[in-house]
mmCIF file of C-alpha atoms in Angstrom:
data_model
loop_
_atom_site.group_PDB
_atom_site.id
_atom_site.type_symbol
_atom_site.label_atom_id
_atom_site.label_comp_id
_atom_site.label_asym_id
_atom_site.label_seq_id
_atom_site.Cartn_x
_atom_site.Cartn_y
_atom_site.Cartn_z
ATOM 1 C CA MET A 140 72.286 107.864 103.255
ATOM 2 C CA THR A 141 73.816 104.678 102.723
ATOM 3 C CA ARG A 142 73.746 102.203 105.977
ATOM 4 C CA LYS A 143 76.793 99.981 106.902
ATOM 5 C CA ALA A 144 75.712 96.472 109.553
ATOM 6 C CA THR A 145 77.846 95.699 112.158
ATOM 7 C CA THR A 146 77.521 93.471 114.973
ATOM 8 C CA VAL A 147 77.525 95.425 118.930
ATOM 9 C CA ARG A 148 78.028 92.693 121.805
ATOM 10 C CA LEU A 149 76.838 94.287 125.151
ATOM 11 C CA PRO A 150 76.703 93.538 128.433
ATOM 12 C CA GLU A 151 73.288 92.106 129.324
ATOM 13 C CA ASP A 152 72.486 94.339 131.686
ATOM 14 C CA LEU A 153 72.959 97.562 129.318
ATOM 15 C CA ALA A 154 71.399 95.911 126.343
ATOM 16 C CA ASP A 155 68.402 95.180 129.157
ATOM 17 C CA THR A 156 68.293 98.777 129.755
ATOM 18 C CA ALA A 157 68.894 100.001 125.962
ATOM 19 C CA GLU A 158 65.835 97.993 125.254
ATOM 20 C CA VAL A 159 63.577 99.800 128.331
ATOM 21 C CA VAL A 160 64.925 103.315 127.296
ATOM 22 C CA ALA A 161 63.979 102.570 123.557
ATOM 23 C CA ARG A 162 60.476 101.210 124.357
ATOM 24 C CA ALA A 163 59.879 104.686 127.018
ATOM 25 C CA ARG A 164 61.027 106.491 124.087
ATOM 26 C CA GLY A 165 58.934 104.943 121.255
ATOM 27 C CA VAL A 166 61.682 104.053 119.346
ATOM 28 C CA SER A 167 64.261 100.811 118.301
ATOM 29 C CA VAL A 168 67.579 100.403 120.268
ATOM 30 C CA ASN A 169 69.310 100.579 116.792
ATOM 31 C CA GLN A 170 68.215 104.008 117.221
ATOM 32 C CA VAL A 171 69.268 104.458 120.488
ATOM 33 C CA LEU A 172 72.463 103.065 119.937
ATOM 34 C CA LEU A 173 72.835 105.827 116.918
ATOM 35 C CA ASP A 174 71.933 108.489 119.025
ATOM 36 C CA ALA A 175 74.382 107.473 121.816
ATOM 37 C CA LEU A 176 77.005 106.928 118.929
ATOM 38 C CA GLN A 177 76.470 110.679 117.776
ATOM 39 C CA ALA A 178 76.539 112.623 121.083
ATOM 40 C CA GLU A 179 79.596 110.839 121.746
ATOM 41 C CA VAL A 180 81.145 112.148 118.454
ATOM 42 C CA ASP A 181 79.738 115.667 118.867
ATOM 43 C CA ARG A 182 81.347 115.698 122.259
ATOM 44 C CA VAL A 183 84.920 114.596 121.544
ATOM 45 C CA ARG A 184 84.597 117.297 118.395
ATOM 46 C CA GLN A 185 84.122 120.027 120.983
ATOM 47 C CA ASP A 186 87.506 118.407 123.200
ATOM 48 C CA LYS A 187 89.980 120.531 122.317
ATOM 49 C CA GLU A 188 92.825 117.824 123.689
ATOM 50 C CA PHE A 189 90.887 115.174 121.955
ATOM 51 C CA MET A 190 90.857 116.768 118.610
ATOM 52 C CA THR A 191 94.501 118.077 119.023
ATOM 53 C CA LEU A 192 95.463 114.031 119.752
ATOM 54 C CA LEU A 193 93.706 112.822 116.654
ATOM 55 C CA HIS A 194 95.221 115.741 114.401
ATOM 56 C CA THR A 195 98.559 114.347 115.653
ATOM 57 C CA LEU A 196 97.683 110.515 115.064
ATOM 58 C CA ALA A 197 96.438 111.562 111.859
ATOM 59 C CA GLU A 198 99.684 112.917 110.618
ATOM 60 C CA ARG A 199 101.764 110.309 112.148
ATOM 61 C CA ASP A 200 99.745 107.550 109.931
ATOM 62 C CA LYS A 201 100.480 110.095 107.331
ATOM 63 C CA GLU A 202 104.128 110.112 107.502
ATOM 64 C CA ILE A 203 104.037 106.009 107.872
ATOM 65 C CA LEU A 204 101.664 105.956 104.548
ATOM 66 C CA ASP A 205 104.901 108.803 102.481
ATOM 67 C CA ARG A 206 107.424 106.351 104.084
ATOM 68 C CA LEU A 207 105.154 103.310 102.611
ATOM 69 C CA ALA A 208 104.656 104.687 98.799
ATOM 70 C CA GLU A 209 108.340 105.391 98.243
#
């Protein structure tokens, strides 16, 4: 899988907590963040209201792109 680097700025207390969690789990802070992001993506995929909003926004964006392409 191709990886994309990004910078995340965390409040110091959250960064400290993430480091402790990572050490206790025996993984990197990067892995803790990946796991948390994946859990959030999984959660919103199950959220019907969120998915409806997402589809509405995507359709609106498609309409705008179609107009621009004319």
